[in-house]
Tab-separated table of C-alpha atoms and ligand atoms in Angstrom:
chain	number	residue	atom	x	y	z
A	1	UNK	CA	-0.012	-0.159	0.123
A	2	UNK	CA	1.046	3.707	-1.168
A	3	UNK	CA	0.029	6.124	1.999
A	4	UNK	CA	-0.715	8.961	0.013
A	5	UNK	CA	-2.421	12.623	2.385
A	6	UNK	CA	-5.117	14.865	0.206
A	7	UNK	CA	-4.841	18.187	0.781
A	8	UNK	CA	-7.835	20.502	0.119
A	9	UNK	CA	-9.002	24.031	0.762
A	10	UNK	CA	-12.471	24.300	-0.495
A	11	UNK	CA	-15.576	22.170	-1.235
A	12	UNK	CA	-13.125	18.727	-1.785
A	13	UNK	CA	-15.162	17.230	-4.836
A	14	UNK	CA	-11.556	15.980	-6.338
A	15	UNK	CA	-11.015	14.762	-3.234
A	16	UNK	CA	-14.048	13.006	-3.185
A	17	UNK	CA	-13.763	11.583	-6.448
A	18	UNK	CA	-10.400	9.805	-5.139
A	19	UNK	CA	-11.816	8.843	-1.849
A	20	UNK	CA	-15.165	7.539	-3.877
A	21	UNK	CA	-12.682	5.058	-6.400
A	22	UNK	CA	-10.736	3.857	-3.819
A	23	UNK	CA	-14.067	2.756	-2.350
A	24	UNK	CA	-14.953	1.022	-5.394
A	25	UNK	CA	-11.944	-0.838	-5.750
A	26	UNK	CA	-10.269	1.139	-8.900
A	27	UNK	CA	-7.360	2.355	-6.881
A	28	UNK	CA	-6.001	-1.273	-4.994
A	29	UNK	CA	-2.970	-0.009	-3.715
A	30	UNK	CA	-3.231	3.903	-2.134
A	31	UNK	CA	-4.227	4.367	1.100
A	32	UNK	CA	-5.577	8.042	2.078
A	33	UNK	CA	-3.968	8.542	5.641
A	34	UNK	CA	-6.081	11.761	5.681
A	35	UNK	CA	-7.234	15.017	4.494
A	36	UNK	CA	-5.266	17.699	5.677
A	37	UNK	CA	-6.976	21.581	5.212
A	38	UNK	CA	-6.129	25.126	5.486
A	39	UNK	CA	-9.697	26.472	6.312
A	40	UNK	CA	-11.582	25.593	9.467
A	41	UNK	CA	-14.983	25.835	7.407
A	42	UNK	CA	-14.633	23.748	4.580
A	43	UNK	CA	-16.978	21.485	3.154
A	44	UNK	CA	-14.130	19.248	2.270
A	45	UNK	CA	-14.345	18.018	6.163
A	46	UNK	CA	-17.862	17.360	5.724
A	47	UNK	CA	-17.268	14.968	2.836
A	48	UNK	CA	-14.137	13.349	4.946
A	49	UNK	CA	-16.594	12.483	7.581
A	50	UNK	CA	-18.880	10.735	5.408
A	51	UNK	CA	-15.769	8.078	4.554
A	52	UNK	CA	-15.112	8.121	8.529
A	53	UNK	CA	-11.292	9.383	7.736
A	54	UNK	CA	-9.003	11.646	10.147
A	55	UNK	CA	-8.871	15.607	9.231
A	56	UNK	CA	-5.684	17.729	10.127
A	57	UNK	CA	-6.927	21.236	10.627
A	58	UNK	CA	-3.520	23.670	10.093
A	59	UNK	CA	-5.068	27.821	9.804
A	60	UNK	CA	-1.270	29.348	8.887
A	61	UNK	CA	-2.756	32.252	11.368
A	62	UNK	CA	-2.409	30.874	14.195
A	63	UNK	CA	1.311	30.540	13.622
A	64	UNK	CA	4.089	33.198	13.658
A	65	UNK	CA	5.946	31.978	10.227
A	66	UNK	CA	4.609	29.872	6.791
A	67	UNK	CA	7.886	27.729	7.904
A	68	UNK	CA	6.318	27.099	11.415
A	69	UNK	CA	2.731	26.330	9.620
A	70	UNK	CA	4.573	23.416	7.703
A	71	UNK	CA	6.368	22.145	10.283
A	72	UNK	CA	3.616	21.287	11.848
A	73	UNK	CA	2.481	19.133	8.875
A	74	UNK	CA	5.510	17.880	8.669
A	75	UNK	CA	5.388	16.023	11.785
A	76	UNK	CA	1.815	14.562	10.863
A	77	UNK	CA	3.240	13.638	7.142
A	78	UNK	CA	6.102	11.691	9.154
A	79	UNK	CA	4.261	10.294	11.856
A	80	UNK	CA	1.532	8.813	9.334
A	81	UNK	CA	3.860	7.839	6.927
A	82	UNK	CA	2.939	9.517	3.738
A	83	UNK	CA	4.775	9.099	0.735
A	84	UNK	CA	3.019	10.970	-1.449
A	85	UNK	CA	1.006	14.396	-1.462
A	86	UNK	CA	-2.130	14.581	-3.533
A	87	UNK	CA	-3.263	18.840	-3.483
A	88	UNK	CA	-6.836	18.850	-4.247
A	89	UNK	CA	-8.136	22.215	-4.327
A	90	UNK	CA	-5.509	23.282	-1.582
A	91	UNK	CA	-5.031	27.158	-2.205
A	92	UNK	CA	-1.555	27.488	-0.378
A	93	UNK	CA	1.863	27.096	-2.230
A	94	UNK	CA	3.946	25.361	-1.082
A	95	UNK	CA	7.081	26.134	0.978
A	96	UNK	CA	10.562	24.439	0.544
A	97	UNK	CA	10.507	22.491	3.882
A	98	UNK	CA	7.802	20.273	2.437
A	99	UNK	CA	8.711	20.388	-1.066
A	100	UNK	CA	12.380	19.706	0.106
A	101	UNK	CA	10.648	16.272	1.650
A	102	UNK	CA	8.480	15.427	-0.529
A	103	UNK	CA	10.478	16.081	-3.820
A	104	UNK	CA	8.559	14.910	-6.856
A	105	UNK	CA	5.940	13.105	-4.935
A	106	UNK	CA	3.424	15.900	-4.846
A	107	UNK	CA	0.884	16.628	-7.277
A	108	UNK	CA	-1.773	19.317	-8.120
A	109	UNK	CA	-4.235	19.866	-10.480
A	110	UNK	CA	-5.235	23.252	-11.926
A	111	UNK	CA	-8.699	24.038	-13.968
A	112	UNK	CA	-6.585	25.022	-17.334
A	113	UNK	CA	-4.680	24.043	-19.786
A	114	UNK	CA	-1.453	24.969	-18.524
A	115	UNK	CA	1.121	27.031	-18.988
A	116	UNK	CA	-2.645	28.893	-19.788
A	117	UNK	CA	-3.656	30.782	-16.721
A	118	UNK	CA	-2.112	29.844	-13.844
A	119	UNK	CA	-2.866	30.934	-10.419
A	120	UNK	CA	-6.537	32.780	-9.296
A	121	UNK	CA	-9.803	32.113	-11.481
A	122	UNK	CA	-8.438	30.048	-14.205
A	123	UNK	CA	-11.707	29.128	-14.708
A	124	UNK	CA	-12.883	33.460	-15.167
A	125	UNK	CA	-9.477	34.027	-17.422
A	126	UNK	CA	-9.974	31.507	-19.823
A	127	UNK	CA	-13.737	32.657	-20.113
A	128	UNK	CA	-12.223	36.381	-20.625
A	129	UNK	CA	-10.069	35.337	-22.962
A	130	UNK	CA	-12.153	34.268	-25.968
A	131	UNK	CA	-10.826	30.991	-26.025
A	132	UNK	CA	-13.433	28.177	-27.735
A	133	UNK	CA	-10.931	24.965	-25.378
A	134	UNK	CA	-9.788	24.963	-21.925
A	135	UNK	CA	-9.411	22.224	-19.845
A	136	UNK	CA	-7.577	20.514	-16.787
A	137	UNK	CA	-4.070	19.795	-16.234
A	138	UNK	CA	-2.214	17.510	-13.343
A	139	UNK	CA	1.551	18.179	-12.872
A	140	UNK	CA	4.143	18.224	-10.081
A	141	UNK	CA	4.541	20.628	-7.535
A	142	UNK	CA	7.298	22.838	-7.831
A	143	UNK	CA	7.888	26.144	-5.894
A	144	UNK	CA	5.895	28.349	-8.557
A	145	UNK	CA	2.704	28.790	-9.046
A	146	UNK	CA	0.868	26.124	-11.429
A	147	UNK	CA	4.896	25.727	-13.074
A	148	UNK	CA	5.926	22.722	-12.317
A	149	UNK	CA	6.338	19.330	-14.952
A	150	UNK	CA	2.880	18.713	-17.049
A	151	UNK	CA	1.954	15.019	-16.518
A	152	UNK	CA	-1.347	14.887	-18.393
A	153	UNK	CA	-3.701	17.599	-19.841
A	154	UNK	CA	-7.899	17.116	-20.597
A	155	UNK	CA	-10.065	19.190	-22.519
A	156	UNK	CA	-13.172	20.370	-23.034
A	157	UNK	CA	-14.706	23.080	-25.124
A	158	UNK	CA	-16.633	27.049	-23.616
A	159	UNK	CA	-19.696	27.604	-25.457
A	160	UNK	CA	-20.363	31.358	-26.002
A	161	UNK	CA	-23.406	31.095	-23.411
A	162	UNK	CA	-21.292	30.004	-20.813
A	163	UNK	CA	-21.047	31.467	-17.307
A	164	UNK	CA	-18.361	30.659	-14.673
A	165	UNK	CA	-20.749	28.358	-13.411
A	166	UNK	CA	-21.196	25.746	-16.795
A	167	UNK	CA	-17.920	26.099	-17.275
A	168	UNK	CA	-16.418	24.572	-13.858
A	169	UNK	CA	-18.982	21.968	-13.932
A	170	UNK	CA	-18.094	21.159	-17.051
A	171	UNK	CA	-14.216	21.402	-15.829
A	172	UNK	CA	-14.367	19.255	-12.539
A	173	UNK	CA	-16.439	16.751	-14.314
A	174	UNK	CA	-13.201	15.821	-16.607
A	175	UNK	CA	-11.240	15.980	-12.957
A	176	UNK	CA	-12.966	13.900	-11.669
A	177	UNK	CA	-11.577	11.443	-14.089
A	178	UNK	CA	-8.744	12.648	-14.983
A	179	UNK	CA	-7.047	13.321	-11.679
A	180	UNK	CA	-7.888	9.063	-10.226
A	181	UNK	CA	-6.188	7.635	-13.544
A	182	UNK	CA	-3.397	9.666	-13.349
A	183	UNK	CA	-2.740	8.691	-9.464
A	184	UNK	CA	-2.975	4.978	-10.540
A	185	UNK	CA	-0.069	5.175	-13.351
A	186	UNK	CA	1.973	7.707	-11.086
A	187	UNK	CA	1.844	6.749	-7.488
A	188	UNK	CA	0.806	2.925	-7.996
B	201	GAR	C1	-10.785	22.309	-8.747
B	201	GAR	O1	-11.124	22.455	-10.009
B	201	GAR	C2	-8.997	22.205	-9.199
B	201	GAR	O2	-8.354	21.743	-10.384
B	201	GAR	C3	-9.040	23.270	-8.978
B	201	GAR	O3	-9.407	24.164	-7.070
B	201	GAR	C4	-10.780	23.487	-7.741
B	201	GAR	C5	-11.253	22.443	-5.966
B	201	GAR	O4	-12.685	21.821	-6.271
B	201	GAR	N1	-7.257	24.055	-7.976
B	201	GAR	C6	-7.104	24.970	-8.041
B	201	GAR	O5	-7.681	26.570	-8.881
B	201	GAR	C7	-5.427	25.166	-7.850
B	201	GAR	N2	-4.173	26.051	-8.391
B	201	GAR	P1	-12.830	20.877	-5.362
B	201	GAR	O6	-12.509	21.361	-4.546
B	201	GAR	O7	-14.068	20.842	-5.126
B	201	GAR	O8	-12.217	19.227	-5.508
């Protein structure tokens, strides 16, 4: 079994899609040790409860520095013998201590065809661009914002009358298949 930790800051639909594939036996060699979140009210916490999964809540504002905040995370990761970190809507840059400890063993999913539309509101950026195609990218994490080596991308259409939630829904539908597939290939 390979032990992974999933980091999320928001709704956690990607986190849940991974948990659900595991439950269905589609990722037979993956064990999720815990959900890690930096947001005390995030909906991903409710989803974790459904799967009886431990949750580590760690808010940056309760620490003197980002380094201290990440030291706490590393303590938990070490005690759970976590081998890989999977970011699923985790809205913080990973700092140098975690990067060093998990070199090439951190994955992220981002809702654009990188290198296009890095950072915040990638879906809004794609809509505003006039592009007719966008999608999602799974990549390794490095010290930049959505700059790490690309592993796999999947695309979808942007229709002229799309609003942000239409497009977000279409992208998430892709992500819920893409991310577990990449985890299966890269981590198993
Ligand atoms: C996902 O669309 C993911 O690609 C994006 O956040 C969303 C999280 O949704 N990640 C980023 O923008 C990272 N830069 P979820 O909480 O429902 O899984």
